[in-house]
PDB file of C-alpha atoms in Angstrom:
ATOM      1  CA  MET E   1      86.510  84.484 112.590  1.00  0.00           C
ATOM      2  CA  ILE E   2      84.227  82.578 114.935  1.00  0.00           C
ATOM      3  CA  GLU E   3      82.187  79.526 113.986  1.00  0.00           C
ATOM      4  CA  LEU E   4      78.994  78.923 115.972  1.00  0.00           C
ATOM      5  CA  ASP E   5      76.602  75.977 115.936  1.00  0.00           C
ATOM      6  CA  ILE E   6      73.151  77.481 115.330  1.00  0.00           C
ATOM      7  CA  SER E   7      71.352  74.224 114.610  1.00  0.00           C
ATOM      8  CA  LYS E   8      67.624  73.892 115.253  1.00  0.00           C
ATOM      9  CA  GLN E   9      66.324  75.969 118.187  1.00  0.00           C
ATOM     10  CA  LYS E  10      69.636  77.861 118.525  1.00  0.00           C
ATOM     11  CA  PHE E  11      68.804  79.466 115.158  1.00  0.00           C
ATOM     12  CA  GLU E  12      65.766  81.143 116.744  1.00  0.00           C
ATOM     13  CA  LEU E  13      68.056  83.232 118.995  1.00  0.00           C
ATOM     14  CA  TYR E  14      69.127  85.427 116.042  1.00  0.00           C
ATOM     15  CA  ASP E  15      67.224  88.329 114.476  1.00  0.00           C
ATOM     16  CA  PHE E  16      67.304  88.732 110.688  1.00  0.00           C
ATOM     17  CA  THR E  17      64.729  91.517 110.295  1.00  0.00           C
ATOM     18  CA  GLU E  18      67.367  94.162 109.430  1.00  0.00           C
ATOM     19  CA  SER E  19      69.435  91.753 107.340  1.00  0.00           C
ATOM     20  CA  VAL E  20      70.090  91.660 103.626  1.00  0.00           C
ATOM     21  CA  ILE E  21      70.732  88.268 102.035  1.00  0.00           C
ATOM     22  CA  GLN E  22      72.912  87.701  99.006  1.00  0.00           C
ATOM     23  CA  PHE E  23      70.955  84.760  97.664  1.00  0.00           C
ATOM     24  CA  LYS E  24      72.803  82.509  95.235  1.00  0.00           C
ATOM     25  CA  SER E  25      70.135  80.423  93.596  1.00  0.00           C
ATOM     26  CA  PRO E  26      71.118  76.750  93.510  1.00  0.00           C
ATOM     27  CA  SER E  27      70.599  74.875  90.250  1.00  0.00           C
ATOM     28  CA  LYS E  28      69.521  71.853  92.299  1.00  0.00           C
ATOM     29  CA  ILE E  29      69.412  70.745  95.916  1.00  0.00           C
ATOM     30  CA  ILE E  30      72.903  70.219  97.211  1.00  0.00           C
ATOM     31  CA  ASN E  31      74.113  68.656 100.433  1.00  0.00           C
ATOM     32  CA  LYS E  32      75.577  71.908 101.774  1.00  0.00           C
ATOM     33  CA  PHE E  33      74.007  75.318 101.110  1.00  0.00           C
ATOM     34  CA  SER E  34      75.343  78.687 102.229  1.00  0.00           C
ATOM     35  CA  LEU E  35      73.962  82.202 102.619  1.00  0.00           C
ATOM     36  CA  ASP E  36      75.917  85.431 102.937  1.00  0.00           C
ATOM     37  CA  ILE E  37      73.954  87.795 105.178  1.00  0.00           C
ATOM     38  CA  TRP E  38      74.690  91.412 106.120  1.00  0.00           C
ATOM     39  CA  GLY E  39      73.286  92.801 109.344  1.00  0.00           C
ATOM     40  CA  ILE E  40      72.406  89.923 111.644  1.00  0.00           C
ATOM     41  CA  ILE E  41      71.284  91.081 115.073  1.00  0.00           C
ATOM     42  CA  ILE E  42      72.333  89.167 118.182  1.00  0.00           C
ATOM     43  CA  PRO E  43      69.841  90.215 120.897  1.00  0.00           C
ATOM     44  CA  ILE E  44      72.069  89.593 123.914  1.00  0.00           C
ATOM     45  CA  LYS E  45      69.785  91.703 126.106  1.00  0.00           C
ATOM     46  CA  MET E  46      67.018  89.165 125.515  1.00  0.00           C
ATOM     47  CA  PHE E  47      69.074  85.985 125.926  1.00  0.00           C
ATOM     48  CA  SER E  48      72.269  85.403 127.849  1.00  0.00           C
ATOM     49  CA  ILE E  49      75.559  85.740 125.992  1.00  0.00           C
ATOM     50  CA  GLU E  50      76.396  82.156 126.956  1.00  0.00           C
ATOM     51  CA  GLN E  51      73.411  80.855 124.937  1.00  0.00           C
ATOM     52  CA  TYR E  52      75.176  82.141 121.818  1.00  0.00           C
ATOM     53  CA  GLY E  53      78.495  80.525 122.665  1.00  0.00           C
ATOM     54  CA  LEU E  54      80.164  83.939 122.876  1.00  0.00           C
ATOM     55  CA  GLY E  55      82.464  85.196 125.613  1.00  0.00           C
ATOM     56  CA  ASN E  56      82.236  88.526 127.427  1.00  0.00           C
ATOM     57  CA  ASP E  57      85.637  89.434 125.956  1.00  0.00           C
ATOM     58  CA  LEU E  58      84.079  89.656 122.448  1.00  0.00           C
ATOM     59  CA  ILE E  59      81.346  92.166 123.248  1.00  0.00           C
ATOM     60  CA  LEU E  60      82.661  95.253 124.979  1.00  0.00           C
ATOM     61  CA  PHE E  61      79.394  97.207 125.170  1.00  0.00           C
ATOM     62  CA  ASP E  62      76.041  96.864 126.917  1.00  0.00           C
ATOM     63  CA  ASP E  63      73.670  96.679 123.967  1.00  0.00           C
ATOM     64  CA  ASN E  64      72.365  94.180 121.459  1.00  0.00           C
ATOM     65  CA  VAL E  65      74.852  93.375 118.697  1.00  0.00           C
ATOM     66  CA  TYR E  66      74.480  94.388 115.048  1.00  0.00           C
ATOM     67  CA  ILE E  67      76.960  92.700 112.704  1.00  0.00           C
ATOM     68  CA  SER E  68      77.970  95.450 110.281  1.00  0.00           C
ATOM     69  CA  GLY E  69      79.267  93.186 107.556  1.00  0.00           C
ATOM     70  CA  PHE E  70      78.686  89.836 105.942  1.00  0.00           C
ATOM     71  CA  SER E  71      78.365  86.628 107.912  1.00  0.00           C
ATOM     72  CA  THR E  72      77.900  83.202 106.367  1.00  0.00           C
ATOM     73  CA  ILE E  73      75.454  80.502 107.380  1.00  0.00           C
ATOM     74  CA  TYR E  74      76.059  76.932 106.218  1.00  0.00           C
ATOM     75  CA  PHE E  75      73.254  74.379 106.175  1.00  0.00           C
ATOM     76  CA  GLU E  76      74.079  70.675 105.855  1.00  0.00           C
ATOM     77  CA  ASP E  77      71.860  67.888 104.498  1.00  0.00           C
ATOM     78  CA  VAL E  78      69.412  70.282 102.839  1.00  0.00           C
ATOM     79  CA  ASP E  79      66.092  68.738 101.815  1.00  0.00           C
ATOM     80  CA  SER E  80      64.387  71.813 100.357  1.00  0.00           C
ATOM     81  CA  ILE E  81      64.742  75.548  99.856  1.00  0.00           C
ATOM     82  CA  GLU E  82      61.845  77.892  99.221  1.00  0.00           C
ATOM     83  CA  ILE E  83      61.983  81.638  98.687  1.00  0.00           C
ATOM     84  CA  GLU E  84      59.292  84.238  98.133  1.00  0.00           C
ATOM     85  CA  VAL E  85      60.185  87.846  97.347  1.00  0.00           C
ATOM     86  CA  GLU E  86      57.886  90.875  97.324  1.00  0.00           C
ATOM     87  CA  LEU E  87      59.642  93.114  94.818  1.00  0.00           C
ATOM     88  CA  LEU E  88      60.577  96.652  95.883  1.00  0.00           C
ATOM     89  CA  SER E  89      61.898  99.574  93.867  1.00  0.00           C
ATOM     90  CA  GLU E  90      65.662  99.853  94.152  1.00  0.00           C
ATOM     91  CA  MET E  91      65.609 103.636  94.546  1.00  0.00           C
ATOM     92  CA  LYS E  92      64.740 105.137  97.916  1.00  0.00           C
ATOM     93  CA  PRO E  93      62.155 105.255  99.248  1.00  0.00           C
ATOM     94  CA  HIS E  94      61.885 101.528  98.535  1.00  0.00           C
ATOM     95  CA  GLU E  95      58.263 101.061  97.510  1.00  0.00           C
ATOM     96  CA  HIS E  96      56.377  97.912  96.566  1.00  0.00           C
ATOM     97  CA  ILE E  97      56.036  97.114  92.883  1.00  0.00           C
ATOM     98  CA  TYR E  98      52.463  96.319  91.878  1.00  0.00           C
ATOM     99  CA  GLN E  99      50.955  94.241  89.104  1.00  0.00           C
ATOM    100  CA  TYR E 100      48.216  95.523  86.775  1.00  0.00           C
ATOM    101  CA  ASP E 101      45.496  94.089  89.018  1.00  0.00           C
ATOM    102  CA  GLY E 102      46.820  96.087  91.993  1.00  0.00           C
ATOM    103  CA  SER E 103      48.367  93.135  93.819  1.00  0.00           C
ATOM    104  CA  LYS E 104      51.969  93.198  95.013  1.00  0.00           C
ATOM    105  CA  CYS E 105      54.428  91.730  92.551  1.00  0.00           C
ATOM    106  CA  LYS E 106      55.852  88.543  94.090  1.00  0.00           C
ATOM    107  CA  ILE E 107      58.110  85.828  92.823  1.00  0.00           C
ATOM    108  CA  LYS E 108      58.476  82.403  94.353  1.00  0.00           C
ATOM    109  CA  LYS E 109      60.716  79.406  93.749  1.00  0.00           C
ATOM    110  CA  LYS E 110      61.198  76.046  95.429  1.00  0.00           C
ATOM    111  CA  TRP E 111      63.960  73.476  95.184  1.00  0.00           C
ATOM    112  CA  GLY E 112      63.591  69.944  96.483  1.00  0.00           C
ATOM    113  CA  SER E 113      60.717  68.414  98.364  1.00  0.00           C
ATOM    114  CA  ASN E 114      60.003  68.448 102.058  1.00  0.00           C
ATOM    115  CA  SER E 115      57.123  65.983 101.932  1.00  0.00           C
ATOM    116  CA  SER E 116      59.067  63.244 103.725  1.00  0.00           C
ATOM    117  CA  SER E 117      61.652  65.403 105.460  1.00  0.00           C
ATOM    118  CA  GLU E 118      62.300  65.239 109.160  1.00  0.00           C
ATOM    119  CA  GLY E 119      64.633  68.210 108.926  1.00  0.00           C
ATOM    120  CA  TYR E 120      64.392  71.460 110.829  1.00  0.00           C
ATOM    121  CA  ASN E 121      62.645  74.371 109.109  1.00  0.00           C
ATOM    122  CA  TYR E 122      64.950  77.416 109.216  1.00  0.00           C
ATOM    123  CA  GLU E 123      62.858  80.485 108.393  1.00  0.00           C
ATOM    124  CA  ILE E 124      64.293  83.916 107.641  1.00  0.00           C
ATOM    125  CA  PHE E 125      62.282  87.096 107.090  1.00  0.00           C
ATOM    126  CA  SER E 126      64.628  89.761 105.689  1.00  0.00           C
ATOM    127  CA  SER E 127      65.542  91.688 102.566  1.00  0.00           C
ATOM    128  CA  ILE E 128      67.271  90.208  99.560  1.00  0.00           C
ATOM    129  CA  ASP E 129      69.719  92.062  97.332  1.00  0.00           C
ATOM    130  CA  TRP E 130      68.595  90.595  93.996  1.00  0.00           C
ATOM    131  CA  PRO E 131      65.891  90.617  92.952  1.00  0.00           C
ATOM    132  CA  PHE E 132      65.563  93.453  95.440  1.00  0.00           C
ATOM    133  CA  GLY E 133      62.717  93.053  97.883  1.00  0.00           C
ATOM    134  CA  SER E 134      61.445  91.775 101.179  1.00  0.00           C
ATOM    135  CA  SER E 135      61.790  88.037 101.392  1.00  0.00           C
ATOM    136  CA  PHE E 136      60.691  84.928 103.191  1.00  0.00           C
ATOM    137  CA  LEU E 137      63.205  82.102 102.995  1.00  0.00           C
ATOM    138  CA  SER E 138      62.635  78.580 104.255  1.00  0.00           C
ATOM    139  CA  ILE E 139      65.431  76.025 104.336  1.00  0.00           C
ATOM    140  CA  ILE E 140      64.651  72.540 105.563  1.00  0.00           C
ATOM    141  CA  ALA E 141      67.779  70.703 106.589  1.00  0.00           C
ATOM    142  CA  SER E 142      68.420  67.646 108.725  1.00  0.00           C
ATOM    143  CA  GLY E 143      72.101  68.388 109.301  1.00  0.00           C
ATOM    144  CA  LYS E 144      74.032  70.999 111.203  1.00  0.00           C
ATOM    145  CA  ALA E 145      73.655  74.771 110.724  1.00  0.00           C
ATOM    146  CA  THR E 146      76.787  76.846 111.282  1.00  0.00           C
ATOM    147  CA  LEU E 147      77.262  80.621 111.481  1.00  0.00           C
ATOM    148  CA  GLU E 148      80.640  82.206 110.673  1.00  0.00           C
ATOM    149  CA  ILE E 149      81.003  85.728 112.051  1.00  0.00           C
ATOM    150  CA  GLU E 150      83.748  88.332 112.404  1.00  0.00           C
ATOM    151  CA  PRO E 151      83.713  89.855 115.938  1.00  0.00           C
ATOM    152  CA  GLU E 152      85.474  93.009 114.728  1.00  0.00           C
ATOM    153  CA  ARG E 153      82.245  93.800 112.834  1.00  0.00           C
ATOM    154  CA  PHE E 154      80.184  93.840 116.050  1.00  0.00           C
ATOM    155  CA  ILE E 155      78.679  97.244 116.840  1.00  0.00           C
ATOM    156  CA  PRO E 156      76.005  98.283 119.317  1.00  0.00           C
ATOM    157  CA  LEU E 157      72.571  98.013 117.709  1.00  0.00           C
ATOM    158  CA  ASN E 158      71.857 101.585 118.789  1.00  0.00           C
ATOM    159  CA  GLN E 159      74.769 102.856 116.641  1.00  0.00           C
ATOM    160  CA  TYR E 160      73.275 101.088 113.603  1.00  0.00           C
ATOM    161  CA  ILE E 161      69.822 102.567 114.311  1.00  0.00           C
ATOM    162  CA  LEU E 162      71.290 106.078 114.581  1.00  0.00           C
ATOM    163  CA  ASN E 163      73.364 105.737 111.385  1.00  0.00           C
ATOM    164  CA  THR E 164      71.964 103.076 109.046  1.00  0.00           C
ATOM    165  CA  SER E 165      73.707 104.616 106.037  1.00  0.00           C
ATOM    166  CA  LYS E 166      77.100 104.081 107.685  1.00  0.00           C
ATOM    167  CA  TYR E 167      76.578 100.580 109.090  1.00  0.00           C
ATOM    168  CA  GLY E 168      73.914  99.058 106.806  1.00  0.00           C
ATOM    169  CA  LEU E 169      74.550  97.464 103.438  1.00  0.00           C
ATOM    170  CA  ASN E 170      74.765 100.124 100.731  1.00  0.00           C
ATOM    171  CA  ILE E 171      72.506  98.773  97.983  1.00  0.00           C
ATOM    172  CA  ASN E 172      72.934 100.449  94.567  1.00  0.00           C
ATOM    173  CA  GLY E 173      75.025 103.266  95.987  1.00  0.00           C
ATOM    174  CA  ASP E 174      72.056 105.089  97.556  1.00  0.00           C
TER     175      ASP E 174
END
């Protein structure tokens, strides 16, 4: 396991668009908050490997990295958490769920207040496993952000693209 500091602007180096978050709703704002995320992309072709704090001995291929497994991000000194989910059907093809008025069915929740916060706004656009849907997550934290990853789960992004059913998270067995 490798632990990387991804605080503030370092967080922007990672791509979460193919990720699925296991969101554990907090009952209240806590000092340390964690997210388990499957499928983080490390675009090493866009930024140098050194910017990530990784060595050449960890990545033995010439492609962006897809992490085929769960990684954990820890946020310290959390001021607020906000999530909005556009609900999708769980069966493939995953289609939006609509309300009676024709608008997309969305749910939203916020913990804490960022009105006086000087923390960094960590934003993640991804999918969420429950309630299943596409999500926008905002975590404002003034402390450190840390990513724990398993290098043995690194695969070339191209392999994931060619076989998403093998390397992606299998939601509901489909």
